[in-house]
Tab-separated table of C-alpha atoms and ligand atoms in Angstrom:
chain	number	residue	atom	x	y	z
A	1	MET	CA	-97.796	-84.880	-107.070
A	2	SER	CA	-98.356	-82.835	-110.144
A	3	ARG	CA	-101.614	-80.895	-110.493
A	4	THR	CA	-103.551	-80.107	-113.647
A	5	ILE	CA	-106.250	-77.366	-113.763
A	6	VAL	CA	-108.981	-77.684	-116.333
A	7	VAL	CA	-110.755	-74.290	-116.846
A	8	GLY	CA	-114.397	-74.795	-117.786
A	9	GLY	CA	-116.942	-77.411	-116.651
A	10	GLY	CA	-118.592	-78.053	-120.019
A	11	LEU	CA	-118.639	-81.341	-121.872
A	12	ILE	CA	-115.057	-80.795	-123.174
A	13	GLY	CA	-113.468	-79.852	-119.828
A	14	LEU	CA	-115.240	-82.809	-118.037
A	15	SER	CA	-114.231	-85.224	-120.910
A	16	ILE	CA	-110.557	-84.071	-120.406
A	17	ALA	CA	-110.858	-84.587	-116.636
A	18	ARG	CA	-112.150	-88.044	-117.190
A	19	ALA	CA	-109.412	-88.958	-119.619
A	20	LEU	CA	-106.622	-87.526	-117.495
A	21	THR	CA	-107.852	-89.262	-114.328
A	22	GLU	CA	-108.327	-92.593	-116.081
A	23	ARG	CA	-104.693	-92.445	-117.132
A	24	GLY	CA	-103.497	-91.509	-113.671
A	25	ALA	CA	-102.327	-88.050	-114.499
A	26	GLY	CA	-102.017	-86.786	-110.943
A	27	GLU	CA	-104.289	-84.362	-109.235
A	28	VAL	CA	-107.002	-82.905	-111.535
A	29	LEU	CA	-109.016	-79.894	-110.659
A	30	VAL	CA	-111.909	-78.605	-112.838
A	31	LEU	CA	-112.852	-74.977	-112.246
A	32	GLU	CA	-116.321	-73.799	-113.551
A	33	ARG	CA	-117.389	-70.211	-113.308
A	34	GLY	CA	-121.086	-71.184	-112.893
A	35	THR	CA	-122.804	-74.555	-112.999
A	36	LEU	CA	-121.546	-77.605	-114.932
A	37	ALA	CA	-122.836	-77.769	-118.564
A	38	GLU	CA	-124.435	-74.292	-118.449
A	39	GLY	CA	-122.680	-73.131	-121.649
A	40	GLY	CA	-123.005	-74.505	-125.117
A	41	THR	CA	-123.228	-78.009	-123.773
A	42	GLY	CA	-126.652	-77.360	-122.191
A	43	LYS	CA	-128.078	-76.347	-125.595
A	44	SER	CA	-126.582	-79.182	-127.625
A	45	SER	CA	-128.731	-81.179	-130.100
A	46	GLY	CA	-126.476	-84.210	-129.196
A	47	ILE	CA	-126.339	-85.720	-132.660
A	48	VAL	CA	-123.950	-88.569	-132.992
A	49	ARG	CA	-122.437	-89.289	-136.476
A	50	ALA	CA	-119.018	-89.805	-137.993
A	51	HIS	CA	-119.957	-87.870	-141.113
A	52	TYR	CA	-117.300	-85.273	-141.433
A	53	GLY	CA	-115.379	-83.974	-144.410
A	54	VAL	CA	-112.164	-83.548	-142.437
A	55	PRO	CA	-110.768	-87.048	-142.028
A	56	SER	CA	-109.285	-86.529	-138.591
A	57	LEU	CA	-112.656	-85.350	-137.295
A	58	ALA	CA	-114.374	-88.418	-138.797
A	59	ALA	CA	-111.845	-90.481	-137.050
A	60	MET	CA	-112.473	-88.823	-133.804
A	61	ALA	CA	-116.161	-89.251	-134.062
A	62	TRP	CA	-115.688	-92.886	-134.933
A	63	ARG	CA	-113.306	-93.398	-131.982
A	64	SER	CA	-115.938	-91.803	-129.754
A	65	LEU	CA	-118.827	-93.991	-130.795
A	66	PRO	CA	-118.041	-96.983	-128.624
A	67	VAL	CA	-118.217	-94.625	-125.541
A	68	PHE	CA	-121.761	-93.715	-126.532
A	69	GLU	CA	-122.652	-97.402	-126.970
A	70	GLU	CA	-121.024	-98.266	-123.673
A	71	PHE	CA	-122.709	-95.441	-121.672
A	72	GLY	CA	-126.086	-96.106	-123.415
A	73	ASP	CA	-129.099	-95.073	-121.312
A	74	ALA	CA	-126.896	-93.223	-118.752
A	75	VAL	CA	-126.425	-90.545	-121.372
A	76	GLY	CA	-129.682	-90.939	-123.239
A	77	PHE	CA	-128.145	-92.556	-126.260
A	78	ARG	CA	-130.665	-93.599	-128.885
A	79	GLN	CA	-128.973	-95.562	-131.688
A	80	CYS	CA	-131.582	-94.797	-134.261
A	81	GLY	CA	-129.121	-94.396	-137.169
A	82	TYR	CA	-128.128	-91.341	-139.103
A	83	THR	CA	-128.915	-90.332	-142.760
A	84	VAL	CA	-127.526	-87.560	-144.814
A	85	LEU	CA	-129.449	-86.292	-147.997
A	86	VAL	CA	-128.012	-84.194	-150.698
A	87	GLY	CA	-129.093	-82.613	-154.053
A	88	GLU	CA	-127.404	-83.246	-157.464
A	89	GLU	CA	-124.674	-80.623	-156.814
A	90	ASN	CA	-123.516	-82.430	-153.717
A	91	ALA	CA	-123.785	-86.076	-154.865
A	92	GLU	CA	-120.010	-86.342	-155.823
A	93	PRO	CA	-118.727	-84.868	-152.516
A	94	LEU	CA	-121.030	-87.219	-150.665
A	95	ARG	CA	-119.672	-90.251	-152.465
A	96	ALA	CA	-116.123	-89.041	-151.861
A	97	ASN	CA	-116.789	-88.484	-148.211
A	98	ILE	CA	-118.400	-91.895	-147.706
A	99	ALA	CA	-115.311	-93.494	-149.442
A	100	THR	CA	-112.980	-91.612	-147.059
A	101	HIS	CA	-115.152	-92.726	-144.067
A	102	GLN	CA	-115.034	-96.370	-145.189
A	103	GLY	CA	-111.266	-96.050	-145.517
A	104	LEU	CA	-111.180	-95.118	-141.819
A	105	GLY	CA	-113.330	-98.153	-140.914
A	106	VAL	CA	-116.509	-96.150	-140.375
A	107	GLU	CA	-119.704	-98.195	-140.982
A	108	ALA	CA	-121.297	-95.955	-143.533
A	109	GLU	CA	-122.792	-96.539	-146.936
A	110	MET	CA	-124.538	-94.962	-149.793
A	111	ILE	CA	-128.249	-95.843	-149.993
A	112	ASP	CA	-130.643	-95.319	-152.739
A	113	VAL	CA	-133.562	-92.901	-152.456
A	114	ASP	CA	-136.146	-95.733	-152.320
A	115	THR	CA	-134.368	-97.207	-149.281
A	116	LEU	CA	-134.302	-93.746	-147.628
A	117	ALA	CA	-138.140	-93.438	-148.373
A	118	ALA	CA	-138.728	-96.887	-146.783
A	119	MET	CA	-136.724	-95.920	-143.736
A	120	TRP	CA	-138.528	-92.525	-143.428
A	121	PRO	CA	-142.078	-93.005	-144.574
A	122	MET	CA	-143.192	-89.346	-143.842
A	123	MET	CA	-140.331	-87.859	-145.903
A	124	HIS	CA	-140.614	-86.160	-149.264
A	125	VAL	CA	-137.652	-87.383	-151.356
A	126	ASP	CA	-138.260	-86.063	-154.828
A	127	ASP	CA	-135.503	-83.456	-154.588
A	128	VAL	CA	-133.006	-85.849	-153.028
A	129	ALA	CA	-130.269	-86.922	-155.544
A	130	ALA	CA	-128.191	-89.129	-153.149
A	131	ALA	CA	-128.201	-90.266	-149.594
A	132	ALA	CA	-125.880	-92.147	-147.118
A	133	TYR	CA	-126.542	-94.044	-143.906
A	134	GLU	CA	-124.740	-94.774	-140.668
A	135	PRO	CA	-126.552	-97.503	-138.784
A	136	ARG	CA	-124.587	-96.913	-135.572
A	137	GLY	CA	-125.385	-93.063	-135.447
A	138	GLY	CA	-128.111	-91.422	-133.412
A	139	PHE	CA	-128.355	-88.898	-130.582
A	140	ALA	CA	-127.762	-88.546	-126.862
A	141	ASP	CA	-127.991	-85.974	-124.142
A	142	ALA	CA	-125.123	-83.596	-123.830
A	143	THR	CA	-125.774	-82.524	-120.199
A	144	GLN	CA	-126.019	-86.165	-119.087
A	145	LEU	CA	-122.798	-86.971	-120.963
A	146	ALA	CA	-121.016	-83.981	-119.383
A	147	LEU	CA	-122.170	-84.993	-115.899
A	148	HIS	CA	-121.328	-88.568	-116.493
A	149	PHE	CA	-117.833	-87.659	-117.446
A	150	GLY	CA	-117.641	-85.469	-114.330
A	151	GLN	CA	-118.846	-88.383	-112.193
A	152	LEU	CA	-116.205	-90.812	-113.694
A	153	ALA	CA	-113.445	-88.120	-113.148
A	154	ARG	CA	-114.513	-87.583	-109.536
A	155	ALA	CA	-114.635	-91.358	-108.904
A	156	LYS	CA	-110.965	-91.489	-109.887
A	157	GLY	CA	-110.060	-88.543	-107.653
A	158	ALA	CA	-110.671	-85.402	-109.655
A	159	GLN	CA	-112.101	-82.361	-107.862
A	160	VAL	CA	-114.673	-80.102	-109.371
A	161	ARG	CA	-115.366	-76.585	-108.107
A	162	GLN	CA	-118.442	-74.804	-109.391
A	163	GLN	CA	-119.181	-71.013	-108.960
A	164	THR	CA	-115.403	-70.537	-109.317
A	165	PRO	CA	-114.485	-68.166	-112.197
A	166	VAL	CA	-110.893	-68.061	-113.196
A	167	ALA	CA	-109.725	-64.451	-113.607
A	168	ARG	CA	-106.313	-65.112	-115.216
A	169	ILE	CA	-103.653	-67.629	-115.836
A	170	VAL	CA	-100.495	-67.152	-113.745
A	171	THR	CA	-97.090	-67.714	-115.288
A	172	ALA	CA	-93.442	-67.414	-114.128
A	173	GLY	CA	-90.185	-68.101	-115.868
A	174	GLY	CA	-91.853	-69.088	-119.151
A	175	ARG	CA	-94.261	-71.658	-117.707
A	176	VAL	CA	-97.657	-71.785	-116.056
A	177	THR	CA	-97.722	-71.809	-112.347
A	178	GLY	CA	-101.457	-71.887	-111.792
A	179	VAL	CA	-104.544	-69.551	-111.959
A	180	GLU	CA	-105.922	-66.633	-110.096
A	181	LEU	CA	-109.523	-66.912	-109.229
A	182	ALA	CA	-112.093	-63.992	-109.462
A	183	SER	CA	-112.122	-64.188	-105.569
A	184	GLY	CA	-108.425	-63.276	-105.568
A	185	GLU	CA	-107.257	-66.851	-104.429
A	186	THR	CA	-104.383	-68.324	-106.361
A	187	VAL	CA	-104.388	-72.086	-107.069
A	188	GLU	CA	-101.130	-73.575	-108.124
A	189	ALA	CA	-100.732	-76.021	-111.040
A	190	ASP	CA	-98.112	-77.579	-113.317
A	191	GLN	CA	-100.464	-77.701	-116.311
A	192	VAL	CA	-103.411	-75.444	-117.193
A	193	ILE	CA	-105.961	-76.613	-119.857
A	194	VAL	CA	-108.302	-73.922	-121.089
A	195	ALA	CA	-111.578	-75.478	-122.161
A	196	ALA	CA	-113.934	-72.526	-121.608
A	197	GLY	CA	-115.567	-72.392	-125.052
A	198	TRP	CA	-115.845	-68.816	-126.490
A	199	TRP	CA	-114.569	-67.406	-123.150
A	200	SER	CA	-111.168	-69.067	-123.631
A	201	ALA	CA	-110.064	-66.305	-125.972
A	202	LYS	CA	-109.955	-63.665	-123.136
A	203	LEU	CA	-107.951	-65.997	-120.791
A	204	VAL	CA	-105.245	-66.618	-123.379
A	205	ALA	CA	-105.297	-63.061	-124.678
A	206	ASP	CA	-103.995	-61.918	-121.365
A	207	LEU	CA	-100.820	-63.913	-122.091
A	208	GLY	CA	-100.530	-62.340	-125.584
A	209	ILE	CA	-102.032	-65.267	-127.393
A	210	HIS	CA	-104.579	-64.392	-130.211
A	211	PHE	CA	-107.394	-66.909	-130.527
A	212	PRO	CA	-109.725	-65.694	-133.262
A	213	ILE	CA	-113.193	-66.792	-132.301
A	214	ASP	CA	-116.813	-65.617	-132.783
A	215	ALA	CA	-120.032	-66.460	-131.029
A	216	TYR	CA	-122.656	-67.634	-133.486
A	217	ARG	CA	-126.305	-67.797	-132.323
A	218	SER	CA	-128.028	-70.939	-133.482
A	219	GLU	CA	-131.882	-71.225	-133.337
A	220	LEU	CA	-133.844	-74.457	-132.761
A	221	LEU	CA	-137.396	-75.390	-133.179
A	222	VAL	CA	-139.304	-78.091	-131.448
A	223	VAL	CA	-142.105	-79.358	-133.638
A	224	ASP	CA	-145.042	-81.473	-132.509
A	225	ALA	CA	-145.578	-83.930	-135.319
A	226	GLY	CA	-149.300	-84.642	-134.349
A	227	GLU	CA	-148.622	-88.296	-133.542
A	228	LEU	CA	-146.119	-90.371	-131.598
A	229	LEU	CA	-143.046	-90.922	-133.645
A	230	PRO	CA	-141.098	-94.217	-133.889
A	231	ASP	CA	-137.242	-94.276	-133.579
A	232	LEU	CA	-136.522	-92.729	-136.970
A	233	PRO	CA	-133.000	-92.022	-138.103
A	234	VAL	CA	-131.483	-88.584	-137.541
A	235	VAL	CA	-131.600	-86.472	-140.809
A	236	SER	CA	-128.888	-84.201	-142.073
A	237	ASP	CA	-130.853	-82.506	-144.923
A	238	LEU	CA	-128.260	-80.736	-147.044
A	239	VAL	CA	-130.855	-80.049	-149.704
A	240	SER	CA	-133.004	-77.815	-147.450
A	241	LEU	CA	-130.090	-77.109	-145.119
A	242	GLN	CA	-131.550	-78.261	-141.906
A	243	TYR	CA	-131.053	-81.110	-139.387
A	244	CYS	CA	-133.785	-82.966	-137.618
A	245	ARG	CA	-134.235	-85.823	-135.075
A	246	VAL	CA	-136.997	-87.258	-133.017
A	247	GLU	CA	-137.138	-85.602	-129.528
A	248	GLY	CA	-139.573	-88.143	-127.955
A	249	ALA	CA	-143.352	-88.058	-127.246
A	250	GLY	CA	-144.125	-87.158	-130.864
A	251	GLN	CA	-141.755	-84.203	-130.908
A	252	PHE	CA	-139.079	-83.375	-133.437
A	253	LEU	CA	-136.080	-81.137	-133.013
A	254	VAL	CA	-135.086	-78.999	-135.991
A	255	GLY	CA	-131.890	-76.997	-136.473
A	256	ASN	CA	-130.504	-74.780	-139.139
A	257	SER	CA	-127.606	-75.804	-141.396
A	258	ASP	CA	-127.466	-72.679	-143.494
A	259	HIS	CA	-124.523	-70.794	-142.338
A	260	ASP	CA	-123.974	-68.490	-145.411
A	261	ASP	CA	-124.759	-65.330	-143.513
A	262	ALA	CA	-122.930	-66.440	-140.341
A	263	GLU	CA	-121.439	-63.093	-139.415
A	264	LYS	CA	-125.056	-61.666	-139.107
A	265	LYS	CA	-125.627	-64.116	-136.352
A	266	PHE	CA	-122.642	-63.302	-134.241
A	267	VAL	CA	-123.722	-62.257	-130.713
A	268	ASP	CA	-122.488	-61.567	-127.261
A	269	PRO	CA	-122.665	-65.172	-125.616
A	270	ASP	CA	-123.418	-63.604	-122.228
A	271	ASN	CA	-126.418	-61.671	-123.577
A	272	TYR	CA	-128.496	-63.149	-126.468
A	273	SER	CA	-132.028	-63.914	-127.173
A	274	ASN	CA	-133.050	-67.453	-126.154
A	275	VAL	CA	-136.028	-67.712	-128.540
A	276	ALA	CA	-135.980	-67.957	-132.341
A	277	ALA	CA	-137.000	-64.818	-134.396
A	278	GLU	CA	-140.370	-64.970	-135.956
A	279	SER	CA	-138.848	-64.828	-139.376
A	280	SER	CA	-136.709	-67.903	-138.535
A	281	VAL	CA	-139.641	-69.850	-137.194
A	282	LEU	CA	-141.547	-69.181	-140.448
A	283	ALA	CA	-138.573	-70.136	-142.678
A	284	TYR	CA	-137.652	-73.291	-140.667
A	285	ALA	CA	-141.238	-74.525	-140.434
A	286	GLU	CA	-141.600	-74.155	-144.165
A	287	LYS	CA	-138.545	-76.412	-144.622
A	288	VAL	CA	-139.851	-78.937	-142.144
A	289	MET	CA	-143.271	-78.986	-143.915
A	290	HIS	CA	-141.549	-79.406	-147.335
A	291	ARG	CA	-139.354	-82.372	-146.105
A	292	PHE	CA	-141.952	-84.058	-143.887
A	293	PRO	CA	-145.377	-83.586	-145.555
A	294	GLY	CA	-146.421	-86.872	-143.876
A	295	PHE	CA	-146.673	-85.397	-140.390
A	296	PRO	CA	-150.466	-85.437	-139.697
A	297	GLU	CA	-150.857	-82.138	-137.774
A	298	PRO	CA	-147.495	-80.381	-137.271
A	299	SER	CA	-147.202	-77.352	-134.906
A	300	VAL	CA	-144.275	-75.555	-133.362
A	301	THR	CA	-144.386	-76.086	-129.629
A	302	HIS	CA	-141.339	-73.964	-128.638
A	303	THR	CA	-138.090	-72.542	-129.708
A	304	TYR	CA	-134.743	-71.789	-128.149
A	305	ALA	CA	-131.154	-70.713	-129.100
A	306	GLY	CA	-127.627	-71.604	-128.265
A	307	VAL	CA	-124.221	-70.225	-129.104
A	308	TYR	CA	-121.355	-71.987	-131.086
A	309	ASP	CA	-117.789	-70.932	-130.426
A	310	VAL	CA	-116.539	-70.430	-133.989
A	311	PRO	CA	-112.935	-70.037	-135.181
A	312	PRO	CA	-112.362	-68.949	-138.843
A	313	ASP	CA	-112.432	-72.515	-140.159
A	314	TRP	CA	-115.205	-73.793	-137.897
A	315	ASN	CA	-112.871	-76.300	-136.259
A	316	PRO	CA	-111.351	-76.493	-132.841
A	317	VAL	CA	-107.940	-75.774	-131.453
A	318	ILE	CA	-106.545	-78.636	-129.319
A	319	ALA	CA	-102.902	-77.775	-128.785
A	320	PRO	CA	-100.295	-76.356	-126.508
A	321	VAL	CA	-100.269	-72.579	-127.284
A	322	GLY	CA	-97.839	-69.641	-126.918
A	323	ASP	CA	-94.429	-69.680	-125.516
A	324	VAL	CA	-95.660	-70.776	-122.127
A	325	ALA	CA	-94.881	-74.326	-121.031
A	326	GLY	CA	-97.777	-76.230	-119.525
A	327	LEU	CA	-100.579	-74.293	-121.254
A	328	THR	CA	-103.082	-76.230	-123.561
A	329	LEU	CA	-106.046	-74.723	-125.380
A	330	CYS	CA	-109.104	-76.857	-126.201
A	331	ALA	CA	-111.899	-74.736	-127.683
A	332	GLY	CA	-113.711	-73.584	-130.791
A	333	PHE	CA	-115.943	-76.608	-131.502
A	334	ALA	CA	-118.292	-74.568	-133.658
A	335	GLY	CA	-121.430	-76.570	-132.912
A	336	HIS	CA	-119.964	-80.081	-133.514
A	337	GLY	CA	-117.952	-80.890	-130.343
A	338	PHE	CA	-120.516	-83.239	-128.744
A	339	LYS	CA	-119.965	-86.327	-130.873
A	340	ILE	CA	-116.254	-86.074	-130.825
A	341	SER	CA	-115.987	-85.153	-127.061
A	342	PRO	CA	-114.703	-88.556	-125.810
A	343	ALA	CA	-111.792	-88.603	-128.392
A	344	VAL	CA	-111.099	-84.948	-127.620
A	345	GLY	CA	-110.462	-85.788	-123.918
A	346	ASP	CA	-108.195	-88.665	-125.068
A	347	LEU	CA	-106.284	-86.361	-127.486
A	348	VAL	CA	-105.689	-83.839	-124.654
A	349	ALA	CA	-104.445	-86.603	-122.361
A	350	ASP	CA	-102.132	-87.726	-125.160
A	351	LEU	CA	-100.771	-84.241	-125.590
A	352	VAL	CA	-100.198	-83.633	-121.903
A	353	LEU	CA	-98.854	-87.118	-121.030
A	354	GLU	CA	-97.142	-88.260	-124.203
A	355	GLY	CA	-96.477	-84.972	-126.035
A	356	ASP	CA	-98.257	-86.105	-129.215
A	357	SER	CA	-101.379	-87.930	-130.502
A	358	THR	CA	-101.206	-91.706	-130.146
A	359	ASP	CA	-103.774	-92.176	-132.967
A	360	PRO	CA	-102.288	-91.953	-136.457
A	361	ASP	CA	-105.659	-91.089	-137.904
A	362	ILE	CA	-105.914	-88.033	-135.504
A	363	PRO	CA	-102.723	-86.075	-136.178
A	364	ALA	CA	-102.274	-83.439	-133.524
A	365	SER	CA	-100.899	-81.026	-136.176
A	366	ASP	CA	-104.557	-80.611	-137.533
A	367	PHE	CA	-105.646	-78.746	-134.373
A	368	ARG	CA	-102.780	-76.214	-133.923
A	369	LEU	CA	-103.596	-72.558	-133.332
A	370	GLU	CA	-100.880	-71.430	-135.783
A	371	ARG	CA	-103.026	-72.427	-138.724
A	372	PHE	CA	-105.041	-69.203	-138.401
A	373	GLU	CA	-101.854	-67.209	-138.942
A	374	THR	CA	-100.310	-69.390	-141.703
A	375	GLY	CA	-103.559	-69.705	-143.631
A	376	ALA	CA	-103.343	-73.548	-143.593
A	377	LEU	CA	-106.975	-73.831	-142.342
A	378	LEU	CA	-108.550	-77.175	-141.537
A	379	ARG	CA	-111.045	-77.700	-144.317
A	380	SER	CA	-112.886	-80.606	-145.870
A	381	PRO	CA	-111.306	-81.822	-149.148
A	382	HIS	CA	-114.819	-82.512	-150.405
A	383	PRO	CA	-116.953	-79.569	-149.154
A	384	TYR	CA	-120.681	-79.464	-149.644
A	385	VAL	CA	-122.032	-76.560	-151.628
A	386	GLY	CA	-124.029	-74.504	-149.232
A	387	ALA	CA	-122.930	-76.319	-146.104
A	388	GLY	CA	-119.156	-76.140	-146.410
A	389	GLU	CA	-118.439	-74.680	-142.977
A	390	MET	CA	-120.207	-77.364	-140.874
A	391	ARG	CA	-118.360	-80.405	-142.181
B	1	FAD	C1	-127.492	-75.222	-130.122
B	1	FAD	C2	-126.304	-76.122	-130.249
B	1	FAD	C3	-126.486	-77.435	-130.787
B	1	FAD	C4	-125.379	-78.356	-130.882
B	1	FAD	N1	-125.635	-79.474	-131.474
B	1	FAD	C5	-124.543	-80.400	-131.565
B	1	FAD	C6	-124.741	-81.651	-132.102
B	1	FAD	O1	-125.857	-82.001	-132.567
B	1	FAD	N2	-123.722	-82.500	-132.232
B	1	FAD	C7	-122.479	-82.136	-131.845
B	1	FAD	O2	-121.494	-82.920	-132.011
B	1	FAD	N3	-122.268	-80.913	-131.218
B	1	FAD	C8	-123.260	-80.076	-131.104
B	1	FAD	N4	-123.125	-78.880	-130.546
B	1	FAD	C9	-121.765	-78.514	-130.064
B	1	FAD	C10	-121.433	-79.114	-128.677
B	1	FAD	O3	-122.562	-79.200	-127.857
B	1	FAD	C11	-120.338	-78.193	-128.107
B	1	FAD	O4	-119.247	-78.152	-129.026
B	1	FAD	C12	-119.808	-78.672	-126.770
B	1	FAD	O5	-120.978	-78.860	-125.845
B	1	FAD	C13	-118.995	-77.581	-126.135
B	1	FAD	O6	-118.536	-77.907	-124.970
B	1	FAD	P1	-117.376	-77.005	-124.229
B	1	FAD	O7	-117.141	-77.590	-123.011
B	1	FAD	O8	-116.265	-76.696	-125.268
B	1	FAD	O9	-118.135	-75.495	-124.052
B	1	FAD	P2	-119.229	-75.007	-123.001
B	1	FAD	O10	-120.250	-76.113	-122.847
B	1	FAD	O11	-119.623	-73.698	-123.466
B	1	FAD	O12	-118.385	-74.957	-121.689
B	1	FAD	C14	-117.568	-73.959	-121.353
B	1	FAD	C15	-117.568	-73.754	-119.954
B	1	FAD	O13	-116.603	-72.835	-119.470
B	1	FAD	C16	-117.109	-72.023	-118.419
B	1	FAD	N5	-116.277	-70.809	-118.311
B	1	FAD	C17	-116.220	-69.806	-119.127
B	1	FAD	N6	-115.293	-68.866	-118.682
B	1	FAD	C18	-114.760	-69.370	-117.481
B	1	FAD	C19	-113.842	-68.899	-116.548
B	1	FAD	N7	-113.278	-67.759	-116.751
B	1	FAD	N8	-113.595	-69.666	-115.458
B	1	FAD	C20	-114.201	-70.836	-115.232
B	1	FAD	N9	-115.158	-71.365	-116.131
B	1	FAD	C21	-115.455	-70.638	-117.296
B	1	FAD	C22	-118.557	-71.704	-118.968
B	1	FAD	O14	-119.404	-71.314	-117.871
B	1	FAD	C23	-118.979	-73.035	-119.601
B	1	FAD	O15	-119.625	-73.863	-118.649
B	1	FAD	C24	-124.112	-77.939	-130.382
B	1	FAD	C25	-123.983	-76.709	-129.713
B	1	FAD	C26	-125.053	-75.868	-129.651
B	1	FAD	C27	-124.870	-74.564	-128.979
């Protein structure tokens, strides 16, 4: 029987394992250097929305949504809705993006500012020029989703080995033959799928494959609103460049969407500060107070930081790479891989089993590595001023 090795036991590796085993792809073995979900997955804000500028990503998010709806409580899914707010300069791109989404079948609509204010009574809306709403959006728990995928994959026969770092990919005669572990053990395989986030670059570099990727440190604040909060919609605030969602028990999770000075935040993902800098706390708290003046007694309870794996266009590579048969790279999700993770697993299974995407709205060509060399980057046709990289 053929064997596929998935390197990396984060959300993406486990989603791939789930998709492959569901489709009877032979023996599947996930190798994780540490503990499942200990990388970017464990820090994820878990926001679920189909709001992307790149149509294939919107389609992936939309295709993934029924999985969140089906898994429900098992992955902490709260279908509280999703809103996006923009200033005058981004009103046209927002309308264009919503039209694209509606063309893909996404349930999304423009809403007027009064409707937004009624949905979100504590929100200051005077500087909001336009807004849109996805009633089926919300948020879930990334660690729970990763472990759930792992559980489904194991139930169908996959094996998962933790504390098992892969040292290198082994090839012979122009195709992969397996991997060598840090312990020196060799494990044979017909297919190797590298889903090791930022760390993927080193594994493929050993085979002469250049995967340009940086590690971007993203800081988060948890704010106590001063009272219990109802299930309010997630907010992508592209006026103040922040995103926010209810965290539970009166708490509110706040992240930064201002990536203008991204290179200043590139770090070593194995050695970075896990608390927000004081200057960030002050700046982000000011934005929260501006947008939500209705919170009775807000205070910052704690902060933390995570790392995005960021290619030059902030979009992933999901493709066979190099001149080595049997090697697939699936990394570079740049802080937005959670909501599309079910569809990513399906796309990798398509590539491995069928040789191409089976969904016409998700062309495999969008996610090829070669785009970084040719300059044909994967960009939104309707980018937002000030937040172009994230969507
Ligand atoms: C702060 C933050 C907030 C986010 N918020 C959202 C959000 O709201 N919505 C959204 O859609 N996305 C969000 N994301 C993005 C999303 O969470 C990630 O894209 C996704 O979890 C990445 O999963 P992954 O499996 O690719 O990477 P990781 O979770 O990093 O997993 C890679 C795994 O590979 C392992 N590994 C590395 N090297 C080796 C090796 N040599 N051998 C074996 N194993 C190895 C690592 O230990 C790690 O467990 C966020 C990310 C962060 C950091």
